[in-house]
Coordinates of C-alpha atoms in Angstrom, one line a residue:
Chain W
X26 CA 75.4 95.0 -44.1
X27 CA 77.2 94.0 -40.9
X28 CA 77.9 90.3 -40.2
X29 CA 78.9 89.0 -36.8
X30 CA 82.8 88.8 -36.8
X31 CA 82.6 85.3 -35.5
X32 CA 80.7 84.3 -38.7
X33 CA 83.4 85.9 -40.8
X34 CA 86.1 84.1 -38.9
X35 CA 84.2 80.8 -39.1
X36 CA 83.5 81.2 -42.9
X37 CA 87.2 81.8 -43.6
X38 CA 88.3 78.9 -41.4
X39 CA 85.7 76.4 -42.9
X40 CA 86.8 77.4 -46.4
X41 CA 90.5 77.1 -45.6
X42 CA 90.2 73.7 -43.8
X43 CA 88.4 72.3 -46.9
X44 CA 91.1 73.6 -49.2
X45 CA 94.1 72.3 -47.3
X46 CA 92.9 68.7 -47.6
X47 CA 94.1 68.4 -51.1
X48 CA 96.9 69.7 -53.2
X49 CA 95.7 70.0 -56.8
X50 CA 95.1 72.8 -59.3
X51 CA 91.4 72.1 -59.9
X52 CA 90.2 72.5 -56.4
X53 CA 92.3 75.7 -55.9
X54 CA 91.2 77.2 -59.2
X55 CA 87.5 76.4 -58.6
X56 CA 87.7 78.0 -55.1
X57 CA 89.5 81.1 -56.4
X58 CA 86.9 81.5 -59.2
X59 CA 84.0 81.2 -56.8
X60 CA 85.6 83.7 -54.5
X61 CA 86.1 86.1 -57.4
X62 CA 82.4 85.8 -58.3
X63 CA 81.3 86.4 -54.7
X64 CA 83.6 89.4 -54.5
X65 CA 82.2 90.9 -57.6
X66 CA 78.6 90.1 -56.6
X67 CA 78.8 91.4 -53.0
X68 CA 81.3 94.2 -53.6
X69 CA 82.6 94.4 -50.0
X70 CA 84.1 97.7 -49.0
X71 CA 87.8 97.1 -48.7
X72 CA 89.9 100.2 -48.6
X73 CA 93.4 99.7 -50.0
X74 CA 92.7 96.2 -51.3
X75 CA 96.1 95.8 -53.2
X76 CA 98.2 97.1 -50.3
X77 CA 96.5 94.8 -47.8
X78 CA 96.7 91.8 -50.0
X79 CA 100.3 92.5 -51.2
X80 CA 101.7 89.9 -48.8
X81 CA 99.5 87.2 -50.3
X82 CA 100.5 88.1 -53.9
X83 CA 104.2 87.9 -52.9
X84 CA 104.0 84.8 -50.8
X85 CA 102.0 82.8 -53.5
X86 CA 104.7 82.7 -56.2
X87 CA 107.5 82.3 -53.6
X88 CA 105.9 79.2 -52.0
X89 CA 105.4 77.9 -55.6
X90 CA 109.1 78.4 -56.4
X91 CA 110.1 76.4 -53.3
X92 CA 107.7 73.5 -54.3
X93 CA 109.0 73.6 -57.9
X94 CA 112.5 73.1 -56.6
X95 CA 111.9 70.7 -53.8
X96 CA 108.5 69.1 -54.7
X97 CA 108.1 65.3 -55.2
X98 CA 109.8 64.7 -58.5
X99 CA 108.0 62.7 -61.2
X100 CA 107.8 62.6 -65.0
X101 CA 110.4 64.5 -67.1
X102 CA 113.2 66.2 -65.1
X103 CA 113.8 69.7 -66.6
X104 CA 116.7 70.8 -64.4
X105 CA 118.8 69.5 -61.5
X106 CA 121.3 71.3 -59.3
X107 CA 122.5 70.5 -55.8
X108 CA 119.5 69.2 -54.0
X109 CA 116.9 70.9 -56.2
X110 CA 115.1 69.0 -59.0
X111 CA 112.6 70.7 -61.2
X112 CA 110.4 68.1 -62.8
X113 CA 107.0 67.8 -64.6
X114 CA 105.4 66.6 -61.3
X115 CA 107.0 69.3 -59.1
X116 CA 105.9 72.1 -61.5
X117 CA 102.3 70.8 -61.5
X118 CA 102.4 70.8 -57.7
X119 CA 103.9 74.3 -57.8
X120 CA 101.0 75.6 -59.9
X121 CA 98.5 74.0 -57.4
X122 CA 100.4 75.6 -54.5
X123 CA 100.3 79.1 -56.1
X124 CA 96.5 78.9 -56.6
X125 CA 95.9 77.4 -53.2
X126 CA 97.8 80.2 -51.3
X127 CA 95.8 82.8 -53.2
X128 CA 92.5 81.0 -52.6
X129 CA 93.2 80.7 -48.8
X130 CA 94.8 84.1 -48.3
X131 CA 92.7 86.6 -50.3
X132 CA 89.2 85.9 -48.9
X133 CA 90.7 86.0 -45.3
X134 CA 92.1 89.5 -45.9
X135 CA 88.8 90.7 -47.3
X136 CA 86.8 89.2 -44.4
X137 CA 89.1 90.3 -41.6
X138 CA 89.7 93.9 -42.6
X139 CA 86.3 95.0 -41.3
X140 CA 86.5 93.0 -38.1
X141 CA 86.3 95.3 -35.0
X142 CA 88.2 93.6 -32.0
X143 CA 85.5 94.7 -29.6
X144 CA 82.7 93.1 -31.6
X145 CA 84.8 90.0 -32.1
X146 CA 85.3 89.7 -28.3
X147 CA 81.6 90.2 -27.8
X148 CA 80.8 87.4 -30.3
X149 CA 83.5 85.0 -28.9
X150 CA 82.2 85.4 -25.3
X151 CA 78.4 85.5 -26.0
X152 CA 78.1 83.2 -29.0
X153 CA 81.0 80.8 -28.9
X154 CA 81.0 80.9 -25.0
X155 CA 84.8 81.0 -24.7
X156 CA 85.9 81.7 -21.1
X157 CA 84.8 85.3 -20.5
X158 CA 87.7 86.5 -18.3
X159 CA 90.2 85.4 -21.0
X160 CA 88.3 86.9 -23.9
X161 CA 87.8 90.3 -22.2
X162 CA 91.4 90.3 -20.8
X163 CA 92.7 89.7 -24.4
X164 CA 90.5 92.6 -25.6
X165 CA 91.9 94.8 -22.8
X166 CA 95.4 94.0 -24.1
X167 CA 94.3 94.7 -27.7
X168 CA 93.0 98.1 -26.6
X169 CA 96.5 99.1 -25.4
X170 CA 97.9 98.9 -28.9
X171 CA 97.4 102.6 -29.5
X172 CA 99.2 103.4 -26.3
X173 CA 102.1 101.1 -27.3
X174 CA 102.5 103.1 -30.5
X175 CA 102.7 106.4 -28.5
X176 CA 105.1 104.8 -26.0
X177 CA 107.4 103.8 -28.9
X178 CA 107.5 107.4 -30.1
X179 CA 108.3 108.8 -26.6
X180 CA 110.9 106.1 -25.9
X181 CA 112.7 107.1 -29.2
X182 CA 112.5 110.8 -28.2
X183 CA 113.7 110.2 -24.7
X184 CA 116.6 107.9 -25.8
X185 CA 117.6 110.5 -28.4
X186 CA 117.6 113.3 -25.8
X187 CA 119.7 111.3 -23.4
X188 CA 122.1 110.4 -26.1
X189 CA 121.5 106.6 -25.5
X190 CA 122.2 104.4 -28.5
X191 CA 122.7 107.0 -31.1
X192 CA 124.6 104.5 -33.3
X193 CA 123.9 100.9 -34.3
X194 CA 120.4 100.5 -35.6
X195 CA 119.9 96.9 -34.7
X196 CA 121.1 97.3 -31.1
X197 CA 119.0 100.4 -30.7
X198 CA 115.9 98.6 -32.0
X199 CA 116.5 95.7 -29.7
X200 CA 117.0 97.9 -26.7
X201 CA 113.9 99.9 -27.5
X202 CA 111.8 96.8 -28.0
X203 CA 112.8 95.5 -24.6
X204 CA 112.0 98.9 -23.0
X205 CA 108.6 98.8 -24.7
X206 CA 108.0 95.3 -23.3
X207 CA 108.9 96.6 -19.7
X208 CA 106.6 99.5 -20.1
X209 CA 103.7 97.4 -21.5
X210 CA 104.0 94.9 -18.6
X211 CA 103.9 97.7 -16.1
X212 CA 100.9 99.2 -17.8
X213 CA 99.3 95.7 -17.9
X214 CA 99.8 95.3 -14.1
X215 CA 98.3 98.7 -13.4
X216 CA 95.4 97.9 -15.7
X217 CA 94.8 94.6 -13.9
X218 CA 94.5 96.4 -10.6
X219 CA 92.0 98.8 -12.0
X220 CA 90.0 96.0 -13.6
X221 CA 90.0 94.0 -10.4
X222 CA 88.9 97.1 -8.4
X223 CA 85.8 97.2 -10.7
X224 CA 84.9 93.6 -10.0
X225 CA 86.4 92.1 -13.2
X226 CA 87.6 88.9 -11.5
X227 CA 84.4 88.3 -9.5
X228 CA 82.3 85.2 -10.1
X229 CA 78.9 87.0 -10.1
X230 CA 76.9 86.5 -13.4
X231 CA 77.9 89.0 -16.0
X232 CA 75.6 91.2 -18.1
X233 CA 76.5 92.6 -21.5
X234 CA 76.5 96.2 -22.6
X235 CA 76.4 95.2 -26.3
X236 CA 74.4 92.3 -27.6
X237 CA 76.2 90.1 -30.2
X238 CA 73.5 89.2 -32.7
X239 CA 73.3 85.9 -34.6
X240 CA 70.8 86.0 -37.4
X241 CA 70.1 84.2 -40.7
X242 CA 72.9 86.2 -42.4
X243 CA 75.5 84.7 -40.0
X244 CA 74.4 81.2 -41.0
X245 CA 74.4 82.2 -44.6
X246 CA 78.1 83.4 -44.3
X247 CA 79.1 80.1 -42.7
X248 CA 77.2 78.2 -45.3
X249 CA 78.8 80.1 -48.1
X250 CA 82.3 79.4 -46.8
X251 CA 81.6 75.7 -46.5
X252 CA 79.8 75.5 -49.8
X253 CA 82.8 77.1 -51.7
X254 CA 85.1 74.6 -50.0
X255 CA 83.0 71.6 -50.7
X256 CA 82.4 72.6 -54.3
X257 CA 86.1 72.8 -54.8
X258 CA 86.6 69.4 -53.3
X259 CA 83.8 67.9 -55.4
X260 CA 85.3 69.5 -58.6
X261 CA 88.7 68.0 -57.8
X262 CA 87.1 64.5 -57.2
X263 CA 85.1 64.8 -60.4
X264 CA 88.1 65.9 -62.4
X265 CA 90.2 63.0 -60.9
X266 CA 92.8 65.4 -59.6
X267 CA 92.0 64.9 -55.9
X268 CA 95.4 64.5 -54.1
X269 CA 95.1 64.1 -50.4
X270 CA 97.9 65.9 -48.5
X271 CA 99.2 63.0 -46.4
X272 CA 100.7 60.1 -48.3
Chain G
X3 CA 83.1 92.1 5.0
X4 CA 81.9 88.6 4.3
X5 CA 84.5 86.0 3.5
X6 CA 82.5 84.7 0.5
X7 CA 84.1 87.2 -1.8
X8 CA 87.5 85.8 -1.4
X9 CA 88.5 83.7 -4.4
X10 CA 90.1 80.3 -3.7
X11 CA 93.8 80.6 -4.8
X12 CA 95.9 77.8 -6.0
X13 CA 99.2 77.8 -7.9
X14 CA 97.3 76.9 -11.0
X15 CA 94.4 79.4 -10.9
X16 CA 94.7 82.4 -13.1
X17 CA 94.6 85.8 -11.3
X18 CA 93.3 88.8 -13.1
X19 CA 96.9 90.2 -13.4
X20 CA 98.0 86.9 -15.0
X21 CA 95.3 87.2 -17.6
X22 CA 95.9 90.8 -18.4
X23 CA 99.7 90.6 -18.5
X24 CA 99.6 87.4 -20.6
X25 CA 97.2 89.3 -23.0
X26 CA 99.5 92.3 -23.1
X27 CA 102.6 90.1 -23.8
X28 CA 100.6 88.2 -26.5
X29 CA 99.4 91.4 -28.2
X30 CA 103.0 93.0 -28.1
X31 CA 104.4 89.7 -29.6
X32 CA 101.6 89.8 -32.2
X33 CA 102.7 93.3 -33.2
X34 CA 106.3 92.1 -33.5
X35 CA 105.0 89.2 -35.7
X36 CA 103.4 91.8 -37.9
X37 CA 106.7 93.6 -38.2
X38 CA 108.4 90.3 -39.1
X39 CA 105.6 89.5 -41.6
X40 CA 106.1 92.8 -43.4
X41 CA 109.9 92.7 -43.2
X42 CA 110.4 89.1 -44.2
X43 CA 108.2 89.1 -47.3
X44 CA 110.1 91.3 -49.6
X45 CA 113.6 91.1 -48.0
X46 CA 114.4 87.5 -47.1
X47 CA 111.6 85.5 -48.6
X48 CA 112.9 85.5 -52.2
X49 CA 116.2 84.1 -50.9
X50 CA 114.6 81.7 -48.5
X51 CA 112.3 80.3 -51.3
X52 CA 115.4 78.8 -52.9
X53 CA 116.6 77.0 -49.7
X54 CA 116.0 73.3 -49.2
X55 CA 114.1 73.7 -45.9
X56 CA 116.6 75.9 -44.0
X57 CA 114.0 78.7 -44.0
X58 CA 112.4 77.1 -41.0
X59 CA 115.4 78.4 -38.9
X60 CA 113.9 81.9 -39.0
X61 CA 110.5 80.5 -38.2
X62 CA 111.5 80.8 -34.6
X63 CA 110.7 84.5 -34.7
X64 CA 107.0 83.5 -34.9
X65 CA 107.2 81.1 -32.0
X66 CA 108.4 83.1 -29.0
X67 CA 105.0 84.4 -27.9
X68 CA 104.1 81.0 -26.3
X69 CA 107.3 80.3 -24.2
X70 CA 107.6 84.0 -23.3
X71 CA 104.1 84.2 -21.9
X72 CA 104.4 80.9 -20.1
X73 CA 107.8 81.9 -18.5
X74 CA 106.3 85.2 -17.3
X75 CA 102.9 84.1 -15.8
X76 CA 103.7 80.4 -15.1
X77 CA 100.1 79.1 -15.4
X78 CA 98.7 76.1 -17.2
X79 CA 97.6 77.1 -20.7
X80 CA 99.7 80.3 -20.8
X81 CA 101.8 79.2 -23.8
X82 CA 98.7 78.3 -25.8
X83 CA 96.9 81.6 -24.7
X84 CA 99.9 83.8 -25.5
X85 CA 100.6 82.3 -28.9
X86 CA 96.9 82.3 -29.9
X87 CA 96.5 86.0 -29.0
X88 CA 99.6 86.9 -31.0
X89 CA 98.2 84.9 -34.0
X90 CA 94.9 86.7 -33.7
X91 CA 96.6 90.1 -33.9
X92 CA 98.7 88.9 -36.8
X93 CA 95.7 87.6 -38.7
X94 CA 93.5 90.6 -38.0
X95 CA 96.1 93.0 -39.4
X96 CA 96.2 90.8 -42.4
X97 CA 99.0 88.4 -43.6
X98 CA 99.7 85.8 -46.2
X99 CA 98.3 82.9 -44.2
X100 CA 94.8 84.1 -43.7
X101 CA 92.5 82.2 -41.3
X102 CA 95.1 79.4 -41.0
X103 CA 97.2 81.7 -38.9
X104 CA 94.9 80.8 -36.0
X105 CA 95.5 77.1 -36.7
X106 CA 99.2 77.6 -36.7
X107 CA 99.1 79.7 -33.6
X108 CA 97.1 77.0 -31.7
X109 CA 99.3 74.2 -32.8
X110 CA 102.5 76.0 -32.1
X111 CA 101.2 77.1 -28.7
X112 CA 100.3 73.5 -27.9
X113 CA 103.8 72.4 -28.9
X114 CA 105.3 74.6 -26.2
X115 CA 102.4 73.9 -23.7
X116 CA 103.0 70.1 -23.8
X117 CA 106.6 70.6 -22.7
X118 CA 105.7 72.8 -19.8
X119 CA 102.9 70.4 -18.8
X120 CA 105.3 67.4 -19.0
X121 CA 107.3 69.1 -16.2
X122 CA 103.9 69.6 -14.3
X123 CA 104.3 73.4 -14.5
X124 CA 107.0 73.4 -11.8
X125 CA 110.2 73.8 -13.8
X126 CA 110.8 77.1 -15.5
X127 CA 114.6 76.9 -16.0
X128 CA 116.6 77.3 -19.2
X129 CA 116.6 73.6 -20.1
X130 CA 112.8 73.5 -20.1
X131 CA 112.5 76.8 -22.0
X132 CA 114.8 75.4 -24.7
X133 CA 112.7 72.2 -24.9
X134 CA 109.5 74.3 -25.1
X135 CA 110.9 76.3 -27.9
X136 CA 111.9 73.1 -29.7
X137 CA 108.4 71.7 -29.1
X138 CA 106.9 74.8 -30.7
X139 CA 109.4 74.5 -33.6
X140 CA 108.4 70.8 -34.1
X141 CA 104.7 71.8 -34.1
X142 CA 105.4 74.6 -36.6
X143 CA 107.3 72.2 -38.9
X144 CA 104.5 69.6 -38.8
X145 CA 101.7 72.2 -39.6
X146 CA 103.8 74.0 -42.3
X147 CA 104.7 70.8 -44.1
X148 CA 101.1 69.5 -44.1
X149 CA 99.4 72.8 -44.8
X150 CA 101.8 74.8 -47.0
X151 CA 104.4 72.4 -48.5
X152 CA 102.4 69.2 -48.9
X153 CA 104.2 68.4 -52.2
X154 CA 107.7 68.5 -50.9
X155 CA 110.2 65.7 -51.1
X156 CA 111.9 63.7 -48.3
X157 CA 115.0 65.8 -48.1
X158 CA 113.0 69.0 -47.7
X159 CA 110.8 67.5 -45.0
X160 CA 113.8 66.4 -43.0
X161 CA 115.8 69.6 -43.3
X162 CA 112.7 71.7 -42.6
X163 CA 111.8 69.7 -39.4
X164 CA 115.4 69.9 -38.0
X165 CA 115.7 73.6 -38.8
X166 CA 112.3 74.3 -37.2
X167 CA 113.3 72.5 -34.0
X168 CA 116.7 74.2 -33.8
X169 CA 115.4 77.6 -34.6
X170 CA 112.6 77.2 -32.1
X171 CA 114.9 76.2 -29.3
X172 CA 117.3 79.1 -30.0
X173 CA 115.0 81.9 -30.8
X174 CA 111.8 81.0 -29.0
X175 CA 113.4 79.2 -26.1
X176 CA 116.7 80.9 -25.4
X177 CA 115.7 84.4 -26.3
X178 CA 112.5 84.2 -24.3
X179 CA 114.3 83.0 -21.3
X180 CA 116.9 85.8 -21.5
X181 CA 114.1 88.3 -22.0
X182 CA 112.3 87.1 -18.9
X183 CA 115.5 87.3 -16.9
X184 CA 116.0 90.8 -18.1
X185 CA 112.4 91.8 -17.3
X186 CA 112.7 90.4 -13.8
X187 CA 115.8 92.4 -13.2
X188 CA 113.9 95.6 -14.0
X189 CA 111.3 94.8 -11.4
X190 CA 108.5 94.8 -13.9
X191 CA 107.5 91.3 -12.9
X192 CA 107.2 92.1 -9.2
X193 CA 103.7 90.6 -9.1
X194 CA 104.9 87.3 -10.5
X195 CA 106.9 84.4 -9.1
X196 CA 109.2 84.8 -12.1
X197 CA 110.1 88.3 -10.9
X198 CA 110.4 87.6 -7.2
X199 CA 112.8 84.7 -7.8
X200 CA 115.4 86.7 -9.8
X201 CA 114.9 90.4 -8.8
X202 CA 117.9 91.8 -7.1
X203 CA 117.6 94.4 -4.3
X204 CA 118.8 97.8 -5.4

């Protein structure tokens, strides 16, 4: 079942914005639990789930370590060295941070994997009514990604053949990245001429080749994201662990 | 031909070439962000997790899209647009920050944008580029500390903010300025004021 990419983006944003309001383990754990239930119930097709979410699984414990060392100290102090102070309070905050990073990061990966940039641009222009020229210009830039990857390969081959920068990996990468930037700007300028020739910049009303549908399921997606976030907040308030991020 | 098809031009209106090149620069920066995301997680993050806030110095690598785009196309909103496009690319590929990548991108872009706006979009020299990078760094520090490190103590907050500003000025400000100067020398920016100003005749 395909959902408008704008709804996926909106659901992930609503959920995340609810979760960042508080730093406590109850809200994060409740959100994570509900997300797991939804994941098991809906079984979204995500190829390579573990590879794609690897960054989240690594970032969560590392952020937690930082907070355990440098979080607001309170209660018993377990260890102290240099500027770091591991205390009862900072460990509690670290656990909350760990769960929160997972609860924010995991659903976003699952929701974003299936987003097609073209459909997203259609939705942003037709449904959110963002400035059309900018949305379509950005999409045109996005479409060049495949070419960039080819350019990168040819640049490497050409530089190898010419014997340029055979040694020094960092310098070679830097030089090649700059060459790619030059190529991409030249390509962009040429593309702009072509788009302008076809009337891209004109102010005549635009018609759309693809319709971007907005049905009940899009509202349902947004509602689900918000509901999970609000349930987490309600659970935290009920459990008395609500801990607003500022102050 | 009727004259009605001509579009009124002002220094502040975005031409098609401005939009497309800004998008291309944003997308290319976004791809570099993805490379940093992947490279930074297993390599430097375990070490950085132990630092009292100094990790924000390297955050500058996620900030250059805004100043770079603005220095190339020199239009109002360019810093915000470039950083936002880069954030969208980074988020769609998938990273550890999820949907909040877009929030970070918007705030960091605004941080640089405000500096360029304060100079009424007329000054594009090194000093302003450094300030814009610092502005993006400050914006990054504020969002990161509120969103990701809300439980941190005063020392961490102070060190993180200063590191963010310094890293932003050096990496996002200085490096972007140098890159634009280099780009102009190659002639790739011949359709932009930035290129016509510096390009040397060969």
